[in-house]
PDB file of C-alpha atoms in Angstrom:
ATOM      1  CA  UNK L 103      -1.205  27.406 -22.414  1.00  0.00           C
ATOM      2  CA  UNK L 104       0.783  30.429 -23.865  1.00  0.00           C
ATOM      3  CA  UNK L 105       0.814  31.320 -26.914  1.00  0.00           C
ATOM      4  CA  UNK L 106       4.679  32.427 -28.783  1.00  0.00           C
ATOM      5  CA  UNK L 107       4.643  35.681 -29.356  1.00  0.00           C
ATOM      6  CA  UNK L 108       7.503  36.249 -32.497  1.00  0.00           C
ATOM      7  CA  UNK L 109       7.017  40.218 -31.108  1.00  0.00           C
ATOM      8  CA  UNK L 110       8.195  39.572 -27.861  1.00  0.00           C
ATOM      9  CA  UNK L 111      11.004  37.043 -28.900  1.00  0.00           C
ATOM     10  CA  UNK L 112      12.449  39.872 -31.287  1.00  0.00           C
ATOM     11  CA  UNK L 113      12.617  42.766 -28.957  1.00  0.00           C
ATOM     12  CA  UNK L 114      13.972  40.118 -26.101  1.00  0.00           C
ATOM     13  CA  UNK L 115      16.833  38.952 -29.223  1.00  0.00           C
ATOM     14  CA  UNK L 116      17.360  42.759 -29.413  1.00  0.00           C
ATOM     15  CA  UNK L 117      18.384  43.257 -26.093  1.00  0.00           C
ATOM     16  CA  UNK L 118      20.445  40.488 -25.577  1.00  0.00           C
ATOM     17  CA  UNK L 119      22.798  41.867 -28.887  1.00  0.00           C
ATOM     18  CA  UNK L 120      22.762  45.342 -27.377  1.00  0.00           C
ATOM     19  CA  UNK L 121      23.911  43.161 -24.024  1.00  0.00           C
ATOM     20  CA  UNK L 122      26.731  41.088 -25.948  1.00  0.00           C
ATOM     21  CA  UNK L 123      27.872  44.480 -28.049  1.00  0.00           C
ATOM     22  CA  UNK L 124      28.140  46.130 -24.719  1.00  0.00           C
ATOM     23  CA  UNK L 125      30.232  43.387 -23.253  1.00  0.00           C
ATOM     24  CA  UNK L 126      32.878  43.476 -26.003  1.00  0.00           C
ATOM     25  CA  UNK L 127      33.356  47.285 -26.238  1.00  0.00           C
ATOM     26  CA  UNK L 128      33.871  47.676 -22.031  1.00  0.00           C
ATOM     27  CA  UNK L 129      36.078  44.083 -22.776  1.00  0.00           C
ATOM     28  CA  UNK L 130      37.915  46.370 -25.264  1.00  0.00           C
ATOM     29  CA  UNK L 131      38.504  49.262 -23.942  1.00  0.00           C
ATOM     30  CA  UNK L 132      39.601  47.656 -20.243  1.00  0.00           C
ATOM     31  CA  UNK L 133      41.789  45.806 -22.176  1.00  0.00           C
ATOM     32  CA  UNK L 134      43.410  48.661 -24.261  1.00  0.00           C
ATOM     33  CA  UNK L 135      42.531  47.472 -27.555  1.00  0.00           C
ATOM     34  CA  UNK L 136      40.330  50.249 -28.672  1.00  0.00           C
ATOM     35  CA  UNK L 137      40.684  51.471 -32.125  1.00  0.00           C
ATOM     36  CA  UNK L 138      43.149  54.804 -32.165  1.00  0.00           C
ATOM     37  CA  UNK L 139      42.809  56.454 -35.032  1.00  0.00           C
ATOM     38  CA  UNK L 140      44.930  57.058 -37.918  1.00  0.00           C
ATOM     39  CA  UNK L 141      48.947  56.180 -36.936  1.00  0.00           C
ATOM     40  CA  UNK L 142      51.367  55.926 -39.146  1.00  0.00           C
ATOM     41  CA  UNK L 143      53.461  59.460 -37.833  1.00  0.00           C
ATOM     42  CA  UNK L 144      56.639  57.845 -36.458  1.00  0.00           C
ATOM     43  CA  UNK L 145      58.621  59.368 -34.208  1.00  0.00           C
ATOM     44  CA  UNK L 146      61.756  58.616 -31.940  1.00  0.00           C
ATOM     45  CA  UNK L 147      63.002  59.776 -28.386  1.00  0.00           C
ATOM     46  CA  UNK L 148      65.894  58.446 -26.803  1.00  0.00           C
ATOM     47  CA  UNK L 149      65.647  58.799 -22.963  1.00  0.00           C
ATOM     48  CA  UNK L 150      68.177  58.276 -20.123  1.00  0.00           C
ATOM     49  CA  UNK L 151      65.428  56.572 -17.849  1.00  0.00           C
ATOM     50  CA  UNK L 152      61.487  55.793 -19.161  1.00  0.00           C
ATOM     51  CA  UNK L 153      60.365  55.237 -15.182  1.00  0.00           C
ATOM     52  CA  UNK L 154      57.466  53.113 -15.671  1.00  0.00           C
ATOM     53  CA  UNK L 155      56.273  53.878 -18.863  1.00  0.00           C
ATOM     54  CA  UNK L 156      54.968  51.132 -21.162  1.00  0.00           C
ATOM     55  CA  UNK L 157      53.707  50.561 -24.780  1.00  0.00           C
ATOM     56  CA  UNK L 158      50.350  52.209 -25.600  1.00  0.00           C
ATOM     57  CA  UNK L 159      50.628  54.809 -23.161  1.00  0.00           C
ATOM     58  CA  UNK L 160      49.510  57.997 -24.732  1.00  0.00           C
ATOM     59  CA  UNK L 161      51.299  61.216 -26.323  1.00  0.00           C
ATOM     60  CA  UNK L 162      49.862  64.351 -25.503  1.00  0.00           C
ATOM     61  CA  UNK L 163      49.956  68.144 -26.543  1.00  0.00           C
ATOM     62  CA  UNK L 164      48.886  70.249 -23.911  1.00  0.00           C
ATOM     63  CA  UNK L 165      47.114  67.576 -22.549  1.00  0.00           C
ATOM     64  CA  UNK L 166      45.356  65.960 -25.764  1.00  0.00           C
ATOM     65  CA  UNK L 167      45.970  63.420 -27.137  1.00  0.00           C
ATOM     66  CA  UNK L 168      48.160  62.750 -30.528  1.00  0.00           C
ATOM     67  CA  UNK L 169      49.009  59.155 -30.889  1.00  0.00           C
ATOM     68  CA  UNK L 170      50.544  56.597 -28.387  1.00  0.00           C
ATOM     69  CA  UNK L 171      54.105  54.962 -26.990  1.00  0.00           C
ATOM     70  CA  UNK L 172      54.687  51.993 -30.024  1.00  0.00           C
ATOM     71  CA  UNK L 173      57.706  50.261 -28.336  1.00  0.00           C
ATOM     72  CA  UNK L 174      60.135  50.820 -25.981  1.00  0.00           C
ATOM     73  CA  UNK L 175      63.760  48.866 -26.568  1.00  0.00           C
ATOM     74  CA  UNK L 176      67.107  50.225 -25.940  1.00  0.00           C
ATOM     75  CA  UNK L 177      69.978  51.479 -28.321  1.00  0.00           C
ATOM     76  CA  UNK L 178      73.536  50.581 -29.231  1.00  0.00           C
ATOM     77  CA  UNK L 179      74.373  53.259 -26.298  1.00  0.00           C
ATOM     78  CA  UNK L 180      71.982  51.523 -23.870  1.00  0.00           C
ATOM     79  CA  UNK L 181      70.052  54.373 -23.676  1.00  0.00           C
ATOM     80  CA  UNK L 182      65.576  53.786 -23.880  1.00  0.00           C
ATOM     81  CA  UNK L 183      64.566  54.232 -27.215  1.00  0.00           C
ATOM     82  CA  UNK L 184      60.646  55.125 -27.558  1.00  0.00           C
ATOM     83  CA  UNK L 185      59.105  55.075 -31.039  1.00  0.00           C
ATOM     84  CA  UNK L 186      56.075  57.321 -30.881  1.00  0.00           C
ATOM     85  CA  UNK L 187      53.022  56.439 -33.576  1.00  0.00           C
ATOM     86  CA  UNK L 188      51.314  60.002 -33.898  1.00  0.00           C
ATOM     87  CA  UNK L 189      48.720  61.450 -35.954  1.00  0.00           C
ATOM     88  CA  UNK L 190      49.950  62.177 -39.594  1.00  0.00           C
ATOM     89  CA  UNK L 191      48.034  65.559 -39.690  1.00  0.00           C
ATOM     90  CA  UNK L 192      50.731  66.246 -37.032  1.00  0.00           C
ATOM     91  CA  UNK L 193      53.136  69.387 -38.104  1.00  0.00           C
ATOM     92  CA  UNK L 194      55.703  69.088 -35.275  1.00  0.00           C
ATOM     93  CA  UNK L 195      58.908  72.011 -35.410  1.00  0.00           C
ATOM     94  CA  UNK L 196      62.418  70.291 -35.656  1.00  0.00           C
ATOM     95  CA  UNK L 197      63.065  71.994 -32.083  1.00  0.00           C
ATOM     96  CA  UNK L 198      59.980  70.031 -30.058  1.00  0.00           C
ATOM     97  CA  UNK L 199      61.147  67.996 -27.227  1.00  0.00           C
ATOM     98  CA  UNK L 200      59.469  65.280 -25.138  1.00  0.00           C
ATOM     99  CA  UNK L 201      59.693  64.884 -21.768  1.00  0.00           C
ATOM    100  CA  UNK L 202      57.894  61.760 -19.732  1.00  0.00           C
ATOM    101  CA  UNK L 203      55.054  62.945 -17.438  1.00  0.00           C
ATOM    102  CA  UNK L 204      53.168  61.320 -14.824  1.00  0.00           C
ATOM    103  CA  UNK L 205      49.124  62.171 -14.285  1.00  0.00           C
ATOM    104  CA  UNK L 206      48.934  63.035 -11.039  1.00  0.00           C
ATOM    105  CA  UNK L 207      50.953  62.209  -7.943  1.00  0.00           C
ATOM    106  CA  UNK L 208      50.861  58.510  -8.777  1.00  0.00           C
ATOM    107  CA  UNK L 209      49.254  58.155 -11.962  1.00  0.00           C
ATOM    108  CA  UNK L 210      50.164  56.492 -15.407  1.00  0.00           C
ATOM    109  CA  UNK L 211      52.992  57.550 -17.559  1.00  0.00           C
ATOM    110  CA  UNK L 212      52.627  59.436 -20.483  1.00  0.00           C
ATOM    111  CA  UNK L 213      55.027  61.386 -23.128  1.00  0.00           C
ATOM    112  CA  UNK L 214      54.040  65.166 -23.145  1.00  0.00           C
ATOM    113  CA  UNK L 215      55.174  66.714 -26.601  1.00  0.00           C
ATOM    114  CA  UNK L 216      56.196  70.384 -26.628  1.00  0.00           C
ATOM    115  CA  UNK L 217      56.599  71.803 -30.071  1.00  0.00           C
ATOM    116  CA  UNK L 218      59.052  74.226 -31.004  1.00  0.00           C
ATOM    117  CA  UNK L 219      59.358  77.262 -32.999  1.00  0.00           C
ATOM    118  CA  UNK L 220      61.693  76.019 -35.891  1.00  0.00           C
ATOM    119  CA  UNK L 221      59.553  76.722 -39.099  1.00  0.00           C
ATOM    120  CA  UNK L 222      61.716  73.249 -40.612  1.00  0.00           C
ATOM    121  CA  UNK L 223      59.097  70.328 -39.323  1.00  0.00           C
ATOM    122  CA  UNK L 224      59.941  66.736 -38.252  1.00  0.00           C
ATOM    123  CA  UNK L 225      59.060  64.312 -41.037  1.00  0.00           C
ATOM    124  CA  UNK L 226      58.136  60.678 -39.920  1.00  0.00           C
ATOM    125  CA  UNK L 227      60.817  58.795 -38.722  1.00  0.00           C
ATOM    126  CA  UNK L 228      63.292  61.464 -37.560  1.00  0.00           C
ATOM    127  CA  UNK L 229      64.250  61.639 -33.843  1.00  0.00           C
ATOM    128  CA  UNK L 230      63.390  64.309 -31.180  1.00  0.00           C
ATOM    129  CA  UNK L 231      66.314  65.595 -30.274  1.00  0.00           C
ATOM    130  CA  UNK L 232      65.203  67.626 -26.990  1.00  0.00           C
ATOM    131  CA  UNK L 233      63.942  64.943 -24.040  1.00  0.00           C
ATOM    132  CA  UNK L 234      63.372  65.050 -20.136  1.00  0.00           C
ATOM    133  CA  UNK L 235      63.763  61.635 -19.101  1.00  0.00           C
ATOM    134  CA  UNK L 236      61.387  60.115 -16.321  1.00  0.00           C
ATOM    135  CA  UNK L 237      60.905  61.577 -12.186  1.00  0.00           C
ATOM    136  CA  UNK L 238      62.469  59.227 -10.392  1.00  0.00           C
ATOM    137  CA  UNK L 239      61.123  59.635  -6.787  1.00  0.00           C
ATOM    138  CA  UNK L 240      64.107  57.141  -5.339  1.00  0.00           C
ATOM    139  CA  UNK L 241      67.010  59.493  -6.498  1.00  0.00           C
ATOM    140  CA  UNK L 242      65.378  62.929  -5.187  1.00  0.00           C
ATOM    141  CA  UNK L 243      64.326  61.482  -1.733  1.00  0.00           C
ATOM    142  CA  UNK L 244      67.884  60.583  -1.678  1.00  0.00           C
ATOM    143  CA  UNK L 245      69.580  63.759  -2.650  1.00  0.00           C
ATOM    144  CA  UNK L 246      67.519  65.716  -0.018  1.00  0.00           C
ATOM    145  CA  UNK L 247      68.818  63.404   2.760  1.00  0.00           C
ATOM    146  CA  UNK L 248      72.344  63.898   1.684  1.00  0.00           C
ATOM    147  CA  UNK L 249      71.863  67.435   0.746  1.00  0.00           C
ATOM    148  CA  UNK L 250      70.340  68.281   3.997  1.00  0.00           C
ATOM    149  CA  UNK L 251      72.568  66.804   6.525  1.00  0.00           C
ATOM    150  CA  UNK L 252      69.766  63.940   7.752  1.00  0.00           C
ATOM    151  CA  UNK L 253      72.665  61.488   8.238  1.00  0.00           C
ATOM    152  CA  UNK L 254      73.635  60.137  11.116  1.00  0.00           C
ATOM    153  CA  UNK L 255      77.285  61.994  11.974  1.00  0.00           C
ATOM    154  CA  UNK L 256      78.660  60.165  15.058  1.00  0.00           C
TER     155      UNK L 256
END
């Protein structure tokens, strides 16, 4: 017979909490729901074409990152409008503009901030006036053919 060892069954409970903890924070992080910081810096772009950006996908400063994409809807004007929640510490010239990035050839989305040199500052809520919409791969490929003559001509 062997004897229960409350020792043993304590480090074993141990291990299986570390286990379950570890579970839920890979869970939440693969799933995007990973705590962000402070938000509440609100921002909004207005873009002729987003490409395939998406809510959540993260603002960046010389590639770090200062708060995230909060929704994406379009205007009276049918034009993208992208509310960006940033960091409130954030001082951001009047004169910054936003432009939509990809990481790497064929990698995620992402809205890359450049501030300005205004001394007046954006205050939350006010709209980036400056933006470079999305790369659209489609559109070039199809300018080179018809800039270069690839055609047929019969």
């Amino acid at each position: 017979m062997q004897s229960r060892s409350p020792g043993r069954d304590l480090v074993v409970g141990v291990f299986v909490l570390i286990g379950i903890g570890a579970i839920a924070y890979l869970s939440l992080q693969v799933g995007g729901l990973a705590y962000r910081g402070p938000g509440g810096f609100t921002l909004v772009a207005y873009f002729d074409d987003v490409g395939g950006l998406s809510p959540r996908a993260p603002a960046m400063i010389s590639g770090v990152k200062v708060g995230q994409v909060k929704q994406i809807d379009l205007n009276d004007d049918l034009r993208a409008r992208v509310v960006l929640d940033l960091d409130p510490g954030l001082d951001l010239p009047a004169d910054s503009s936003a432009a939509i990035r990809t990481q790497g050839l064929l990698g995620d989305h992402f809205v890359a901030l450049e501030p300005g040199a205004e001394e007046v500052l954006l205050l939350s809520g006010e709209e980036i006036v400056y933006t470079d919409s999305a790369l659209n791969m489609e559109s070039l490929i199809g300018r080179l053919v018809h800039s270069t003559g690839l055609e047929d001509d019969e």
